[in-house]
GROMACS .gro file of C-alpha atoms in nm:
model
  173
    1UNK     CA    1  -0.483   1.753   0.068
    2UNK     CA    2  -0.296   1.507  -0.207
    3UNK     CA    3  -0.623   1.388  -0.401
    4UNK     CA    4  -0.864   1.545  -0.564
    5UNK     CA    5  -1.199   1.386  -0.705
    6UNK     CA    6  -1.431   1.520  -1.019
    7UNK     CA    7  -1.750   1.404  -1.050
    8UNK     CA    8  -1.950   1.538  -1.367
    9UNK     CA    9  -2.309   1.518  -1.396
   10UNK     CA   10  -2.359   1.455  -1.753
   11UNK     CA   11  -2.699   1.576  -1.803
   12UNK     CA   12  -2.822   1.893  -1.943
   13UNK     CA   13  -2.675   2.203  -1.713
   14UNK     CA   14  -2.556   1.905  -1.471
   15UNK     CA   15  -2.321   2.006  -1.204
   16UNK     CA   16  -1.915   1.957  -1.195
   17UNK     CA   17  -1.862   1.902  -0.795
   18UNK     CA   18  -1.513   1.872  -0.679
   19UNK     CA   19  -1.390   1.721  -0.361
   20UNK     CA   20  -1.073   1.709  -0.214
   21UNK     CA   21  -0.907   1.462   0.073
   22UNK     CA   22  -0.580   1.385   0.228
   23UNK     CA   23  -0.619   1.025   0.164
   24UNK     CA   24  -0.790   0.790  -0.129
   25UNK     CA   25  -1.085   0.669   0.011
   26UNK     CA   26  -1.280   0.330  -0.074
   27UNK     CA   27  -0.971   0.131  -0.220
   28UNK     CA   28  -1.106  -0.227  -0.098
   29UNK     CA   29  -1.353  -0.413  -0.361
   30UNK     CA   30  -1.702  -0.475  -0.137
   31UNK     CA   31  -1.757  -0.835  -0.046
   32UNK     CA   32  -1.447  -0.881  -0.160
   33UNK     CA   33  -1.241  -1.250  -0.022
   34UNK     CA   34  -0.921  -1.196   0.121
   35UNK     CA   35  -0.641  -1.512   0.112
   36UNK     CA   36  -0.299  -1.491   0.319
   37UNK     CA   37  -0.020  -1.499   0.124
   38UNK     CA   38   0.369  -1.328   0.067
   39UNK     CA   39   0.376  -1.110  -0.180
   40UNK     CA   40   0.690  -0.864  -0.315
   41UNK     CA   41   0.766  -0.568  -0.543
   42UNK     CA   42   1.021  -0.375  -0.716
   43UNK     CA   43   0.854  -0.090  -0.537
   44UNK     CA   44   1.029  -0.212  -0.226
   45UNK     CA   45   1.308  -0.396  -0.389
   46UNK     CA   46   1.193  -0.717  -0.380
   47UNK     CA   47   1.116  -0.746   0.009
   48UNK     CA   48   0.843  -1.016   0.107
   49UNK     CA   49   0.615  -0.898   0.301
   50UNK     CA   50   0.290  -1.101   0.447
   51UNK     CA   51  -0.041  -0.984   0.317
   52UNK     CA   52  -0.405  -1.050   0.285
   53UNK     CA   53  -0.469  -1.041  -0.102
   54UNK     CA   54  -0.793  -1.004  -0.256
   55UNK     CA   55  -0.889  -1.339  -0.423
   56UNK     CA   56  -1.019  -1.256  -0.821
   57UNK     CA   57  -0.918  -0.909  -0.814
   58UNK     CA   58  -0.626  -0.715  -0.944
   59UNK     CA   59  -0.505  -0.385  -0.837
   60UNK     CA   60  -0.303  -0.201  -1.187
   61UNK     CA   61  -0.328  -0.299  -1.570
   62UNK     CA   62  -0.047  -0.588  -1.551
   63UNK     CA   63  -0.243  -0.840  -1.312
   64UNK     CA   64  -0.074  -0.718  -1.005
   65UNK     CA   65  -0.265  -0.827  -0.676
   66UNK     CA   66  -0.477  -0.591  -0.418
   67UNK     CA   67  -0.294  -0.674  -0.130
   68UNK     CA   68  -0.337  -0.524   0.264
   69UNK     CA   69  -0.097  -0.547   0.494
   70UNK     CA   70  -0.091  -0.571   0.867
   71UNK     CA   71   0.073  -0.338   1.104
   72UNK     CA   72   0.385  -0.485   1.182
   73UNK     CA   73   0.432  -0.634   0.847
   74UNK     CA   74   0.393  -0.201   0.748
   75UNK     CA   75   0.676  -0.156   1.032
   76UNK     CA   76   0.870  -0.394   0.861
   77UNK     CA   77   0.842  -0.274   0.570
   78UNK     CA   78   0.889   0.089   0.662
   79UNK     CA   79   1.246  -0.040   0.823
   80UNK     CA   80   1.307  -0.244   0.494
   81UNK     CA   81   1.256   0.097   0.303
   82UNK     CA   82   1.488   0.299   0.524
   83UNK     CA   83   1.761   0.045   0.514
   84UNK     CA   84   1.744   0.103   0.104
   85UNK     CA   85   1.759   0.486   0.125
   86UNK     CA   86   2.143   0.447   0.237
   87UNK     CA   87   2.295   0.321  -0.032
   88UNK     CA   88   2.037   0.521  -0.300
   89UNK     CA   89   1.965   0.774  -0.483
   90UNK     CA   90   1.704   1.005  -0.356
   91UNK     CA   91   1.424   0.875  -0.507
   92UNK     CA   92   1.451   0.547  -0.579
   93UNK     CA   93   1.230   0.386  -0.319
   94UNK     CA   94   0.933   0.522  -0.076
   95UNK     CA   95   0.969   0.565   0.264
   96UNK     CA   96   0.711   0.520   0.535
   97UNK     CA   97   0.605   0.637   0.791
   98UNK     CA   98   0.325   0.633   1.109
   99UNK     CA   99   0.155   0.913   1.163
  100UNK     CA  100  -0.054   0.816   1.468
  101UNK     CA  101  -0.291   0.491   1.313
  102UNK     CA  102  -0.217   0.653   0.938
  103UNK     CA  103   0.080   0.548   0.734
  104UNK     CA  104   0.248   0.875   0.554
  105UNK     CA  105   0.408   0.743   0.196
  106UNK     CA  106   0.711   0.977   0.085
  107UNK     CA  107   0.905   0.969  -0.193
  108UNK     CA  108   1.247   1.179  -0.116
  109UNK     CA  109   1.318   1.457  -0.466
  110UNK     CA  110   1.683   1.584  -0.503
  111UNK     CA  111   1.707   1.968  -0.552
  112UNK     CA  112   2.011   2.117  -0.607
  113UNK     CA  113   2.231   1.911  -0.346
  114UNK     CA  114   1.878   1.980  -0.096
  115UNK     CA  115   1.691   1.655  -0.023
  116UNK     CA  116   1.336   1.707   0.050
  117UNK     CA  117   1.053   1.464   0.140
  118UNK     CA  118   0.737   1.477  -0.076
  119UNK     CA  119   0.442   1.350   0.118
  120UNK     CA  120   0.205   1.153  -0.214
  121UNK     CA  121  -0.011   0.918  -0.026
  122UNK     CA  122  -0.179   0.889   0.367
  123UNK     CA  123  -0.363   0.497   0.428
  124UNK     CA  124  -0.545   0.481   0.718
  125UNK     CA  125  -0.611   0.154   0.853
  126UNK     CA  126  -0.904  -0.048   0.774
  127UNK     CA  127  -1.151  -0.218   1.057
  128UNK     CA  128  -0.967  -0.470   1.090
  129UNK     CA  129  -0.653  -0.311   1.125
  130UNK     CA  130  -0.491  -0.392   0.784
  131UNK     CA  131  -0.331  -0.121   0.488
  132UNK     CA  132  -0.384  -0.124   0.100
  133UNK     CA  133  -0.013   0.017   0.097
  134UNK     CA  134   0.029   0.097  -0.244
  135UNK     CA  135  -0.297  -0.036  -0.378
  136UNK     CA  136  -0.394   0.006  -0.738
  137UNK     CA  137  -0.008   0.182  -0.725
  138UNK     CA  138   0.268  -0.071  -0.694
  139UNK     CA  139   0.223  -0.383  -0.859
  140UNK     CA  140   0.206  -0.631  -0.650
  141UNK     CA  141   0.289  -1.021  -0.700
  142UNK     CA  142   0.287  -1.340  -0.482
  143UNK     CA  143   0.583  -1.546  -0.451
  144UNK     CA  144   0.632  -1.846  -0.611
  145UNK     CA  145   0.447  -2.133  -0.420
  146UNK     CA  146   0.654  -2.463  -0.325
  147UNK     CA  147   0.610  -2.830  -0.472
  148UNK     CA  148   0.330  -2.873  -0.212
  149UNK     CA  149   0.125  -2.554  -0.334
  150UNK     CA  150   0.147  -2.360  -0.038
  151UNK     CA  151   0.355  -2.023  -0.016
  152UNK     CA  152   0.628  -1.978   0.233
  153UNK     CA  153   0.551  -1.695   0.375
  154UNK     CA  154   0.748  -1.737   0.694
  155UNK     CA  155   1.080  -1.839   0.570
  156UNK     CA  156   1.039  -1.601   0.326
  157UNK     CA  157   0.969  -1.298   0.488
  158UNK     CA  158   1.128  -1.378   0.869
  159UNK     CA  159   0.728  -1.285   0.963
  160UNK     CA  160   0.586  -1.558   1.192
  161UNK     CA  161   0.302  -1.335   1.353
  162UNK     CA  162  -0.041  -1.434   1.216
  163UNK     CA  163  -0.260  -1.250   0.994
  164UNK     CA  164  -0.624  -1.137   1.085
  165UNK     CA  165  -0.897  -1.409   0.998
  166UNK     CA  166  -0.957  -1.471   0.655
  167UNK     CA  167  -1.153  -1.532   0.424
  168UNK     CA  168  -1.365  -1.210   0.555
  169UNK     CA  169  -1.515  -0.948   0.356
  170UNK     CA  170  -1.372  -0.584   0.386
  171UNK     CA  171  -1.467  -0.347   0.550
  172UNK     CA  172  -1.337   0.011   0.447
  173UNK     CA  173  -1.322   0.275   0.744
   0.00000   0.00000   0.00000
């Protein structure tokens, strides 16, 4: 179990009930719209990766975009990840991984010449088969749009495979 939630009744001899869960749960607004779009991160060291991003809402304190992710783009990214590990530090980027349907987030800590892998986060996929990876986390951003307005997502990223429908509200599983 990595998180652990507090909820405090503040009234008179309330109650202090604590829950814990291997995964964050609820991390998609309600009713929220979701747009297609490329987004990157220093996170991942500035890979593109195609998203659905959540139109009005951000996801940390600088403005960074709530963005989910579909399967493959997640593979890609996991590979993307791996390919950085080589020529870092333990670290210095995430790695990912599948876990059945759940994506495992690592971070790899350097003890004493030992390299160990620190499970911090588990995302299961949403209903329509989509991951916050990083939500409310890893900040986020779109790339810069062209002259015409629209965001090159496929030259880009190298992703040509569509995304789910959108807009659609979310749907949290």
């Amino acid at each position: 179990m990595h998180w652990i939630s507090i909820t405090v009744d503040p009234s008179r001899g309330g109650r202090v009930r604590y829950e814990a869960a291997a995964g964050r749960g609820d991390l998609l607004p309600p009713g929220a719209t979701w747009t297609p779009m490329a987004v990157t991160c220093h996170v991942v060291a500035g890979g593109a990766f195609r998203a659905l991003v959540a139109v009005g809402h951000t996801s940390v304190d600088d403005g960074a975009v709530l963005a989910r992710f579909p399967r493959y783009a997640v593979q890609l990214m996991a590979t993307h990840l791996d390919g950085l590990r080589l020529g870092d530090m333990p670290g210095e980027h995430p790695l990912l991984r599948f876990d059945g349907d759940t994506v495992v987030v690592e971070w790899e800590h350097d003890e004493l010449g030992f390299t160990r892998r620190i499970e911090c986060d588990r995302i299961s996929p949403d209903a329509n088969g989509c991951y916050a990876i990083g939500a409310y986390q890893w900040p986020w951003t779109p790339l810069p749009t062209s002259d015409d307005g629209t965001h090159q997502e496929e030259s880009a990223t190298g992703q040509d495979q569509p995304l789910p429908p959108s807009p659609w509200p979310a749907t949290p599983t």
